[in-house]
Amino acid sequence: MKNHEEKFQEKIDAEIKIEAKDWMPEKYRKTLIRQISQHAHSEIVGMLPEGNWITRAPNLRRKIALLAKVQDEAGHGLYLYSAAETLGAERDQMFKDLNSGKAKYSSIFNYPTMTWADIGAIGWLVDGAAIMNQVMLTRTSYGPYARAMVKICKEESFHQRQGYEIMMTLAQGTPEQKEMAQDALNRWWWPSLMMFGPSDKESTHSAQSMKWKIKRKSNDELRQHFVDVTIPQAEYIDLKIPDENLKWNEEQGHYDFGDIDWEEFWNVVKGNGPCNKARLKARNKAYDEGKWVRDAAMAYADKQLAVSS
Ligand code: BYC
């Protein structure tokens, strides 16, 4: 007789989605809660560097697009927190773990947005990297996560284009504007490559997550794909990728690229990046100031329950 674990793996291998009420190994549940909540936190913290520029967007069209993008990110966070809740995670606990610094979120959001061109670079590179990873997640084995990713990916595509269009406009503008775009690319390129996580041989969770089809492509595979599609985009707008070792590898049909500074990556992940403390401070402030809204929503829900029972 097959045990639960064997039957579960058979379902995964047969590409049958796992749903909230299905039996699942405890470690599968925990891995998903970890990844989905980190993903949700990334969306919410990711609103901060861009939110910083809403009041300073150069014109009304840019302001409207940026406002919409940041609102989309709040929505993505909400779908993802909801997906994590289907696995038994408590939303308030997830917030507390983020606010205390216990939970992780993407390293990329610990870098500052210094100029308007950074908003272009974030859309182009950060959302571009996110899409690469998230398109794979539309086929992840856990149904509620996969379905949330479908809508998120559609919106991310718009985000990526709005960023690339900002970069294109600046790159075709005055020499100062072009320099601003190049400077933003210089600062965001390497942190964007770090978004995909440690190299496959250093990745602790990849082997099990690939077996369970939570992840369908490895960190290095996705990073390589991102490099290969992004280089022609940089060439098209005449900007230079800040990597002296970038070279087309005819034999393997991809670009070889330079070494990533993993020390910087782990330093940022451990809380010592340029903006980690400011990000957590902003999240804690928002949480504390939003208490009255949560209390009011709970009081209203209790009242509705009392009326209906
Ligand atoms: N930053 O074994 P590994 C967005 C951690 S936001 C920080 O390879 P895994 C957007 C990892 O958590 C999109 N930590 O892990 C929003 C693990 O630590 P723990 C964000 C990182 O999970 C606003 C350890 O390193 N996307 O789109 O198999 C504006 C070992 O790593 C990072 C997602 O979250 C990192 N970059 O693979 C614009 C996608 N990388 O948990 C855009 C969903 C690794 O053992 N997540 N770590 O303490 C994933 O696909 C995977 O979790 C990862 C990592 C590929 C990120």
mmCIF file of C-alpha atoms and ligand atoms in Angstrom:
data_model
loop_
_atom_site.group_PDB
_atom_site.id
_atom_site.type_symbol
_atom_site.label_atom_id
_atom_site.label_comp_id
_atom_site.label_asym_id
_atom_site.label_seq_id
_atom_site.Cartn_x
_atom_site.Cartn_y
_atom_site.Cartn_z
ATOM 1 C CA MET A 1 0.000 0.000 0.000
ATOM 2 C CA LYS A 2 1.261 3.447 -0.894
ATOM 3 C CA ASN A 3 1.627 5.897 1.956
ATOM 4 C CA HIS A 4 0.410 9.509 1.961
ATOM 5 C CA GLU A 5 3.802 10.899 0.903
ATOM 6 C CA GLU A 6 4.051 8.580 -2.118
ATOM 7 C CA LYS A 7 0.509 9.389 -3.245
ATOM 8 C CA PHE A 8 1.237 13.093 -2.820
ATOM 9 C CA GLN A 9 4.376 12.886 -4.968
ATOM 10 C CA GLU A 10 2.436 10.955 -7.623
ATOM 11 C CA LYS A 11 -0.106 13.761 -7.790
ATOM 12 C CA ILE A 12 2.688 16.315 -8.165
ATOM 13 C CA ASP A 13 4.347 14.240 -10.898
ATOM 14 C CA ALA A 14 1.008 13.941 -12.710
ATOM 15 C CA GLU A 15 0.714 17.774 -12.654
ATOM 16 C CA ILE A 16 -2.411 17.679 -10.469
ATOM 17 C CA LYS A 17 -2.645 20.869 -8.434
ATOM 18 C CA ILE A 18 -2.612 20.615 -4.657
ATOM 19 C CA GLU A 19 -5.528 22.476 -3.090
ATOM 20 C CA ALA A 20 -5.926 23.944 0.399
ATOM 21 C CA LYS A 21 -7.883 21.053 1.889
ATOM 22 C CA ASP A 22 -5.781 18.268 0.326
ATOM 23 C CA TRP A 23 -3.367 16.247 2.418
ATOM 24 C CA MET A 24 0.174 17.595 2.139
ATOM 25 C CA PRO A 25 3.451 16.922 3.940
ATOM 26 C CA GLU A 26 4.041 19.363 6.773
ATOM 27 C CA LYS A 27 7.302 20.443 5.164
ATOM 28 C CA TYR A 28 5.530 21.263 1.874
ATOM 29 C CA ARG A 29 3.073 23.454 3.813
ATOM 30 C CA LYS A 30 5.888 25.180 5.714
ATOM 31 C CA THR A 31 7.976 25.753 2.575
ATOM 32 C CA LEU A 32 5.014 27.342 0.844
ATOM 33 C CA ILE A 33 4.133 29.556 3.808
ATOM 34 C CA ARG A 34 7.780 30.683 3.932
ATOM 35 C CA GLN A 35 8.020 31.440 0.221
ATOM 36 C CA ILE A 36 4.539 32.957 -0.227
ATOM 37 C CA SER A 37 4.820 35.172 2.855
ATOM 38 C CA GLN A 38 8.303 36.344 1.810
ATOM 39 C CA HIS A 39 6.838 37.090 -1.596
ATOM 40 C CA ALA A 40 3.910 39.030 -0.041
ATOM 41 C CA HIS A 41 6.299 41.012 2.168
ATOM 42 C CA SER A 42 8.411 41.836 -0.913
ATOM 43 C CA GLU A 43 5.397 43.332 -2.653
ATOM 44 C CA ILE A 44 4.489 45.437 0.369
ATOM 45 C CA VAL A 45 8.024 46.623 1.137
ATOM 46 C CA GLY A 46 8.537 47.100 -2.622
ATOM 47 C CA MET A 47 5.956 49.882 -2.525
ATOM 48 C CA LEU A 48 8.269 52.021 -0.384
ATOM 49 C CA PRO A 49 11.163 52.900 -2.737
ATOM 50 C CA GLU A 50 8.678 53.784 -5.487
ATOM 51 C CA GLY A 51 6.159 55.498 -3.220
ATOM 52 C CA ASN A 52 9.011 57.862 -2.453
ATOM 53 C CA TRP A 53 8.687 59.253 -6.006
ATOM 54 C CA ILE A 54 4.908 59.627 -6.405
ATOM 55 C CA THR A 55 4.964 63.273 -5.336
ATOM 56 C CA ARG A 56 8.012 63.964 -7.523
ATOM 57 C CA ALA A 57 7.006 62.226 -10.773
ATOM 58 C CA PRO A 58 7.870 64.626 -13.628
ATOM 59 C CA ASN A 59 4.344 64.967 -15.031
ATOM 60 C CA LEU A 60 0.737 63.900 -14.535
ATOM 61 C CA ARG A 61 0.960 60.910 -16.902
ATOM 62 C CA ARG A 62 3.980 59.539 -15.024
ATOM 63 C CA LYS A 63 2.317 60.186 -11.683
ATOM 64 C CA ILE A 64 -0.849 58.298 -12.658
ATOM 65 C CA ALA A 65 1.124 55.328 -13.972
ATOM 66 C CA LEU A 66 3.318 55.172 -10.865
ATOM 67 C CA LEU A 67 0.319 55.467 -8.535
ATOM 68 C CA ALA A 68 -1.384 52.602 -10.377
ATOM 69 C CA LYS A 69 1.766 50.486 -10.189
ATOM 70 C CA VAL A 70 2.205 50.997 -6.455
ATOM 71 C CA GLN A 71 -1.484 50.221 -5.885
ATOM 72 C CA ASP A 72 -1.102 47.021 -7.929
ATOM 73 C CA GLU A 73 1.721 46.002 -5.601
ATOM 74 C CA ALA A 74 -0.529 46.437 -2.553
ATOM 75 C CA GLY A 75 -3.036 44.192 -4.342
ATOM 76 C CA HIS A 76 -0.362 41.571 -5.073
ATOM 77 C CA GLY A 77 0.585 41.564 -1.406
ATOM 78 C CA LEU A 78 -3.050 40.984 -0.468
ATOM 79 C CA TYR A 79 -3.537 38.054 -2.871
ATOM 80 C CA LEU A 80 -0.349 36.501 -1.574
ATOM 81 C CA TYR A 81 -1.181 36.951 2.126
ATOM 82 C CA SER A 82 -4.568 35.346 1.327
ATOM 83 C CA ALA A 83 -2.844 32.433 -0.440
ATOM 84 C CA ALA A 84 -0.623 31.934 2.634
ATOM 85 C CA GLU A 85 -3.714 32.007 4.868
ATOM 86 C CA THR A 86 -5.191 29.053 2.948
ATOM 87 C CA LEU A 87 -2.255 27.074 4.357
ATOM 88 C CA GLY A 88 -3.063 28.050 7.949
ATOM 89 C CA ALA A 89 -0.774 31.071 8.337
ATOM 90 C CA GLU A 90 -2.210 33.969 10.383
ATOM 91 C CA ARG A 91 -2.050 37.316 8.644
ATOM 92 C CA ASP A 92 -1.358 39.264 11.810
ATOM 93 C CA GLN A 93 1.517 36.922 12.671
ATOM 94 C CA MET A 94 2.983 37.407 9.171
ATOM 95 C CA PHE A 95 2.867 41.181 9.663
ATOM 96 C CA LYS A 96 4.494 40.848 13.071
ATOM 97 C CA ASP A 97 7.283 38.689 11.633
ATOM 98 C CA LEU A 98 7.932 41.269 8.918
ATOM 99 C CA ASN A 99 7.865 44.195 11.330
ATOM 100 C CA SER A 100 10.196 42.557 13.851
ATOM 101 C CA GLY A 101 12.763 41.768 11.149
ATOM 102 C CA LYS A 102 12.292 37.997 11.579
ATOM 103 C CA ALA A 103 10.792 37.424 8.114
ATOM 104 C CA LYS A 104 12.703 37.939 4.900
ATOM 105 C CA TYR A 105 11.683 40.005 1.886
ATOM 106 C CA SER A 106 13.509 40.554 -1.394
ATOM 107 C CA SER A 107 17.000 42.007 -0.992
ATOM 108 C CA ILE A 108 16.361 44.428 -3.860
ATOM 109 C CA PHE A 109 14.123 46.723 -1.841
ATOM 110 C CA ASN A 110 16.926 47.660 0.529
ATOM 111 C CA TYR A 111 18.534 49.938 -2.053
ATOM 112 C CA PRO A 112 17.661 53.642 -2.270
ATOM 113 C CA THR A 113 15.841 55.403 -5.147
ATOM 114 C CA MET A 114 18.079 58.416 -5.732
ATOM 115 C CA THR A 115 16.741 59.878 -9.005
ATOM 116 C CA TRP A 116 13.680 59.628 -11.245
ATOM 117 C CA ALA A 117 15.647 57.255 -13.490
ATOM 118 C CA ASP A 118 15.641 54.749 -10.621
ATOM 119 C CA ILE A 119 11.882 54.405 -11.095
ATOM 120 C CA GLY A 120 12.573 53.483 -14.728
ATOM 121 C CA ALA A 121 15.305 51.040 -13.705
ATOM 122 C CA ILE A 122 13.067 49.385 -11.094
ATOM 123 C CA GLY A 123 10.254 48.859 -13.598
ATOM 124 C CA TRP A 124 12.580 47.611 -16.309
ATOM 125 C CA LEU A 125 14.976 45.476 -14.280
ATOM 126 C CA VAL A 126 13.290 44.660 -10.962
ATOM 127 C CA ASP A 127 9.872 43.947 -12.436
ATOM 128 C CA GLY A 128 11.610 42.272 -15.383
ATOM 129 C CA ALA A 129 13.419 39.924 -12.983
ATOM 130 C CA ALA A 130 10.245 39.403 -10.967
ATOM 131 C CA ILE A 131 8.289 38.387 -14.093
ATOM 132 C CA MET A 132 10.967 35.884 -15.066
ATOM 133 C CA ASN A 133 10.559 34.204 -11.712
ATOM 134 C CA GLN A 134 6.796 34.606 -11.468
ATOM 135 C CA VAL A 135 5.847 33.263 -14.888
ATOM 136 C CA MET A 136 7.358 29.996 -13.674
ATOM 137 C CA LEU A 137 5.226 30.296 -10.520
ATOM 138 C CA THR A 138 1.965 30.378 -12.530
ATOM 139 C CA ARG A 139 2.696 26.637 -12.938
ATOM 140 C CA THR A 140 3.643 26.016 -9.312
ATOM 141 C CA SER A 141 2.069 22.924 -7.756
ATOM 142 C CA TYR A 142 -0.045 24.717 -5.118
ATOM 143 C CA GLY A 143 -3.310 25.830 -6.773
ATOM 144 C CA PRO A 144 -4.072 29.067 -4.844
ATOM 145 C CA TYR A 145 -0.481 30.340 -5.345
ATOM 146 C CA ALA A 146 -0.471 29.442 -9.063
ATOM 147 C CA ARG A 147 -3.796 31.193 -9.671
ATOM 148 C CA ALA A 148 -2.735 34.336 -7.775
ATOM 149 C CA MET A 149 0.382 34.487 -9.945
ATOM 150 C CA VAL A 150 -1.584 34.605 -13.213
ATOM 151 C CA LYS A 151 -3.131 37.998 -12.438
ATOM 152 C CA ILE A 152 0.063 39.268 -10.833
ATOM 153 C CA CYS A 153 2.100 38.443 -13.956
ATOM 154 C CA LYS A 154 -0.277 40.352 -16.221
ATOM 155 C CA GLU A 155 0.138 43.443 -14.065
ATOM 156 C CA GLU A 156 3.902 42.976 -13.767
ATOM 157 C CA SER A 157 4.183 43.048 -17.557
ATOM 158 C CA PHE A 158 2.628 46.505 -17.563
ATOM 159 C CA HIS A 159 5.034 47.550 -14.784
ATOM 160 C CA GLN A 160 8.028 46.350 -16.757
ATOM 161 C CA ARG A 161 6.941 48.277 -19.844
ATOM 162 C CA GLN A 162 6.295 51.480 -17.918
ATOM 163 C CA GLY A 163 9.845 51.234 -16.520
ATOM 164 C CA TYR A 164 11.452 50.500 -19.874
ATOM 165 C CA GLU A 165 9.565 53.383 -21.450
ATOM 166 C CA ILE A 166 10.915 55.769 -18.779
ATOM 167 C CA MET A 167 14.449 54.511 -19.497
ATOM 168 C CA MET A 168 13.938 54.827 -23.253
ATOM 169 C CA THR A 169 12.672 58.392 -22.909
ATOM 170 C CA LEU A 170 15.625 59.385 -20.724
ATOM 171 C CA ALA A 171 18.134 57.584 -22.949
ATOM 172 C CA GLN A 172 16.835 59.537 -25.950
ATOM 173 C CA GLY A 173 16.747 62.835 -24.039
ATOM 174 C CA THR A 174 19.483 65.334 -23.207
ATOM 175 C CA PRO A 175 23.011 64.083 -22.414
ATOM 176 C CA GLU A 176 22.256 64.700 -18.709
ATOM 177 C CA GLN A 177 19.081 62.605 -18.915
ATOM 178 C CA LYS A 178 20.926 59.812 -20.689
ATOM 179 C CA GLU A 179 23.616 59.905 -18.013
ATOM 180 C CA MET A 180 20.953 59.669 -15.330
ATOM 181 C CA ALA A 181 19.519 56.555 -17.001
ATOM 182 C CA GLN A 182 22.994 55.004 -17.283
ATOM 183 C CA ASP A 183 23.736 55.787 -13.634
ATOM 184 C CA ALA A 184 20.491 54.098 -12.554
ATOM 185 C CA LEU A 185 21.338 51.021 -14.664
ATOM 186 C CA ASN A 186 24.812 50.926 -13.095
ATOM 187 C CA ARG A 187 23.371 50.887 -9.592
ATOM 188 C CA TRP A 188 20.425 48.508 -10.153
ATOM 189 C CA TRP A 189 21.986 45.892 -12.451
ATOM 190 C CA TRP A 190 23.842 43.774 -9.922
ATOM 191 C CA PRO A 191 21.193 43.929 -7.172
ATOM 192 C CA SER A 192 18.653 42.822 -9.834
ATOM 193 C CA LEU A 193 20.742 39.741 -10.611
ATOM 194 C CA MET A 194 20.837 38.998 -6.872
ATOM 195 C CA MET A 195 17.019 38.895 -6.738
ATOM 196 C CA PHE A 196 17.074 35.349 -8.131
ATOM 197 C CA GLY A 197 18.705 34.136 -4.925
ATOM 198 C CA PRO A 198 21.972 32.316 -4.229
ATOM 199 C CA SER A 199 23.624 30.178 -6.896
ATOM 200 C CA ASP A 200 22.138 26.708 -7.310
ATOM 201 C CA LYS A 201 24.930 25.075 -5.358
ATOM 202 C CA GLU A 202 24.348 27.429 -2.389
ATOM 203 C CA SER A 203 20.547 27.304 -2.543
ATOM 204 C CA THR A 204 19.254 25.387 0.481
ATOM 205 C CA HIS A 205 15.656 24.905 -0.617
ATOM 206 C CA SER A 206 15.905 24.426 -4.384
ATOM 207 C CA ALA A 207 16.285 20.634 -4.618
ATOM 208 C CA GLN A 208 13.207 19.872 -2.510
ATOM 209 C CA SER A 209 11.172 22.728 -3.991
ATOM 210 C CA MET A 210 11.937 21.498 -7.530
ATOM 211 C CA LYS A 211 10.917 17.942 -6.578
ATOM 212 C CA TRP A 212 7.610 19.263 -5.268
ATOM 213 C CA LYS A 213 7.319 21.503 -8.366
ATOM 214 C CA ILE A 214 6.958 24.587 -6.159
ATOM 215 C CA LYS A 215 9.883 25.933 -8.182
ATOM 216 C CA ARG A 216 10.061 24.801 -11.800
ATOM 217 C CA LYS A 217 13.347 26.424 -12.748
ATOM 218 C CA SER A 218 16.467 26.949 -10.689
ATOM 219 C CA ASN A 219 17.797 30.304 -9.451
ATOM 220 C CA ASP A 220 20.724 30.195 -11.913
ATOM 221 C CA GLU A 221 18.561 29.159 -14.887
ATOM 222 C CA LEU A 222 16.211 32.098 -14.326
ATOM 223 C CA ARG A 223 19.088 34.530 -13.746
ATOM 224 C CA GLN A 224 20.722 33.440 -17.013
ATOM 225 C CA HIS A 225 17.464 33.845 -18.904
ATOM 226 C CA PHE A 226 17.019 37.336 -17.456
ATOM 227 C CA VAL A 227 20.538 38.349 -18.559
ATOM 228 C CA ASP A 228 19.934 36.978 -22.059
ATOM 229 C CA VAL A 229 16.678 38.872 -22.617
ATOM 230 C CA THR A 230 17.780 42.115 -20.953
ATOM 231 C CA ILE A 231 21.034 42.743 -22.835
ATOM 232 C CA PRO A 232 19.364 43.355 -26.217
ATOM 233 C CA GLN A 233 16.919 45.698 -24.465
ATOM 234 C CA ALA A 234 19.854 47.744 -23.093
ATOM 235 C CA GLU A 235 21.520 47.759 -26.516
ATOM 236 C CA TYR A 236 18.309 48.948 -28.151
ATOM 237 C CA ILE A 237 18.266 52.093 -25.997
ATOM 238 C CA ASP A 238 22.052 52.459 -26.206
ATOM 239 C CA LEU A 239 22.817 51.920 -22.518
ATOM 240 C CA LYS A 240 25.760 49.874 -21.300
ATOM 241 C CA ILE A 241 25.413 46.966 -18.878
ATOM 242 C CA PRO A 242 28.002 47.589 -16.130
ATOM 243 C CA ASP A 243 29.841 44.291 -16.530
ATOM 244 C CA GLU A 244 33.241 44.106 -18.245
ATOM 245 C CA ASN A 245 32.990 40.310 -18.407
ATOM 246 C CA LEU A 246 29.773 40.197 -20.364
ATOM 247 C CA LYS A 247 30.357 38.146 -23.489
ATOM 248 C CA TRP A 248 28.236 36.181 -25.941
ATOM 249 C CA ASN A 249 29.002 32.473 -25.617
ATOM 250 C CA GLU A 250 28.458 31.073 -29.098
ATOM 251 C CA GLU A 251 28.774 27.447 -28.008
ATOM 252 C CA GLN A 252 26.173 27.601 -25.251
ATOM 253 C CA GLY A 253 23.954 30.206 -26.913
ATOM 254 C CA HIS A 254 23.867 32.569 -23.952
ATOM 255 C CA TYR A 255 25.752 35.507 -22.421
ATOM 256 C CA ASP A 256 28.521 34.778 -19.942
ATOM 257 C CA PHE A 257 28.561 37.375 -17.191
ATOM 258 C CA GLY A 258 30.824 38.482 -14.340
ATOM 259 C CA ASP A 259 30.833 37.304 -10.735
ATOM 260 C CA ILE A 260 28.083 38.418 -8.409
ATOM 261 C CA ASP A 261 29.215 39.924 -5.106
ATOM 262 C CA TRP A 262 27.628 37.331 -2.824
ATOM 263 C CA GLU A 263 29.066 38.982 0.242
ATOM 264 C CA GLU A 264 27.017 42.078 -0.551
ATOM 265 C CA PHE A 265 23.927 39.895 -1.151
ATOM 266 C CA TRP A 266 24.137 38.106 2.221
ATOM 267 C CA ASN A 267 24.936 41.331 3.986
ATOM 268 C CA VAL A 268 21.718 42.869 2.623
ATOM 269 C CA VAL A 269 19.699 39.706 3.375
ATOM 270 C CA LYS A 270 20.960 39.767 6.970
ATOM 271 C CA GLY A 271 19.620 43.295 7.485
ATOM 272 C CA ASN A 272 22.681 45.405 6.791
ATOM 273 C CA GLY A 273 21.838 46.872 3.380
ATOM 274 C CA PRO A 274 21.634 50.627 2.781
ATOM 275 C CA CYS A 275 17.893 50.875 3.569
ATOM 276 C CA ASN A 276 16.932 47.794 5.658
ATOM 277 C CA LYS A 277 16.404 49.824 8.834
ATOM 278 C CA ALA A 278 14.460 52.588 7.075
ATOM 279 C CA ARG A 279 12.179 50.022 5.388
ATOM 280 C CA LEU A 280 11.313 48.299 8.671
ATOM 281 C CA LYS A 281 10.779 51.628 10.375
ATOM 282 C CA ALA A 282 8.329 52.686 7.641
ATOM 283 C CA ARG A 283 6.455 49.357 7.858
ATOM 284 C CA ASN A 284 6.182 49.562 11.644
ATOM 285 C CA LYS A 285 4.909 53.134 11.445
ATOM 286 C CA ALA A 286 2.260 52.153 8.866
ATOM 287 C CA TYR A 287 1.206 49.159 10.989
ATOM 288 C CA ASP A 288 0.891 51.225 14.173
ATOM 289 C CA GLU A 289 -0.958 54.044 12.441
ATOM 290 C CA GLY A 290 -3.323 51.563 10.774
ATOM 291 C CA LYS A 291 -4.431 50.014 14.082
ATOM 292 C CA TRP A 292 -7.644 52.030 14.241
ATOM 293 C CA VAL A 293 -8.625 50.779 10.770
ATOM 294 C CA ARG A 294 -8.074 47.141 11.757
ATOM 295 C CA ASP A 295 -9.993 47.687 15.014
ATOM 296 C CA ALA A 296 -12.877 49.338 13.152
ATOM 297 C CA ALA A 297 -12.992 46.512 10.576
ATOM 298 C CA MET A 298 -13.045 43.889 13.343
ATOM 299 C CA ALA A 299 -15.762 45.747 15.278
ATOM 300 C CA TYR A 300 -17.855 45.954 12.088
ATOM 301 C CA ALA A 301 -17.355 42.238 11.367
ATOM 302 C CA ASP A 302 -18.378 41.345 14.951
ATOM 303 C CA LYS A 303 -21.495 43.497 14.591
ATOM 304 C CA GLN A 304 -22.432 41.794 11.297
ATOM 305 C CA LEU A 305 -21.956 38.390 12.937
ATOM 306 C CA ALA A 306 -24.163 39.374 15.892
ATOM 307 C CA VAL A 307 -26.913 40.565 13.510
ATOM 308 C CA SER A 308 -26.829 37.382 11.392
ATOM 309 C CA SER A 309 -26.762 34.914 14.340
HETATM 310 N N1 BYC B 1 16.311 38.370 -1.044
HETATM 311 O O1 BYC B 1 17.321 28.256 -0.959
HETATM 312 P P1 BYC B 1 17.056 29.561 -1.611
HETATM 313 C C1 BYC B 1 8.185 42.200 -6.952
HETATM 314 C C2 BYC B 1 16.828 33.648 0.864
HETATM 315 S S1 BYC B 1 8.761 41.420 -5.553
HETATM 316 C C3 BYC B 1 16.183 37.957 0.235
HETATM 317 O O2 BYC B 1 17.427 29.695 -3.046
HETATM 318 P P2 BYC B 1 14.219 29.664 -2.269
HETATM 319 C C4 BYC B 1 8.088 43.643 -6.971
HETATM 320 C C5 BYC B 1 15.755 32.570 0.875
HETATM 321 O O3 BYC B 1 14.525 33.105 1.316
HETATM 322 C C6 BYC B 1 9.067 39.802 -6.112
HETATM 323 N N2 BYC B 1 16.327 36.654 0.593
HETATM 324 O O4 BYC B 1 15.501 29.960 -1.364
HETATM 325 C C7 BYC B 1 7.457 44.305 -5.923
HETATM 326 C C8 BYC B 1 16.367 31.568 1.825
HETATM 327 O O5 BYC B 1 16.239 32.025 3.170
HETATM 328 P P3 BYC B 1 15.273 31.267 4.276
HETATM 329 C C9 BYC B 1 9.622 38.941 -5.097
HETATM 330 C C10 BYC B 1 16.578 35.768 -0.377
HETATM 331 O O6 BYC B 1 13.028 30.136 -1.522
HETATM 332 C C11 BYC B 1 7.440 45.699 -5.916
HETATM 333 C C12 BYC B 1 17.846 31.651 1.501
HETATM 334 O O7 BYC B 1 18.050 32.926 0.901
HETATM 335 N N3 BYC B 1 9.513 37.640 -5.670
HETATM 336 O O8 BYC B 1 7.859 41.548 -7.855
HETATM 337 O O9 BYC B 1 14.214 28.274 -2.788
HETATM 338 C C13 BYC B 1 8.037 46.412 -6.954
HETATM 339 C C14 BYC B 1 18.307 30.551 0.554
HETATM 340 O O10 BYC B 1 17.772 30.726 -0.771
HETATM 341 C C15 BYC B 1 16.694 36.128 -1.721
HETATM 342 C C16 BYC B 1 9.424 36.524 -4.934
HETATM 343 O O11 BYC B 1 9.452 36.570 -3.731
HETATM 344 C C17 BYC B 1 16.562 37.498 -2.045
HETATM 345 N N4 BYC B 1 16.683 37.960 -3.295
HETATM 346 O O12 BYC B 1 14.442 30.620 -3.558
HETATM 347 C C18 BYC B 1 8.621 45.736 -7.993
HETATM 348 C C19 BYC B 1 9.229 35.249 -5.711
HETATM 349 N N5 BYC B 1 16.960 35.028 -2.453
HETATM 350 O O13 BYC B 1 13.858 31.433 3.798
HETATM 351 C C20 BYC B 1 8.642 44.361 -8.021
HETATM 352 C C21 BYC B 1 8.934 34.049 -4.856
HETATM 353 C C22 BYC B 1 17.009 34.008 -1.602
HETATM 354 O O14 BYC B 1 15.690 29.839 4.320
HETATM 355 N N6 BYC B 1 10.098 33.505 -4.256
HETATM 356 N N7 BYC B 1 16.799 34.449 -0.360
HETATM 357 O O15 BYC B 1 15.513 32.014 5.566
HETATM 358 C C23 BYC B 1 10.951 32.648 -4.869
HETATM 359 O O16 BYC B 1 10.780 32.323 -6.030
HETATM 360 C C24 BYC B 1 12.070 32.072 -4.069
HETATM 361 O O17 BYC B 1 11.747 32.209 -2.702
HETATM 362 C C25 BYC B 1 13.459 32.682 -4.370
HETATM 363 C C26 BYC B 1 14.489 32.026 -3.425
HETATM 364 C C27 BYC B 1 13.845 32.397 -5.801
HETATM 365 C C28 BYC B 1 13.455 34.195 -4.103
#
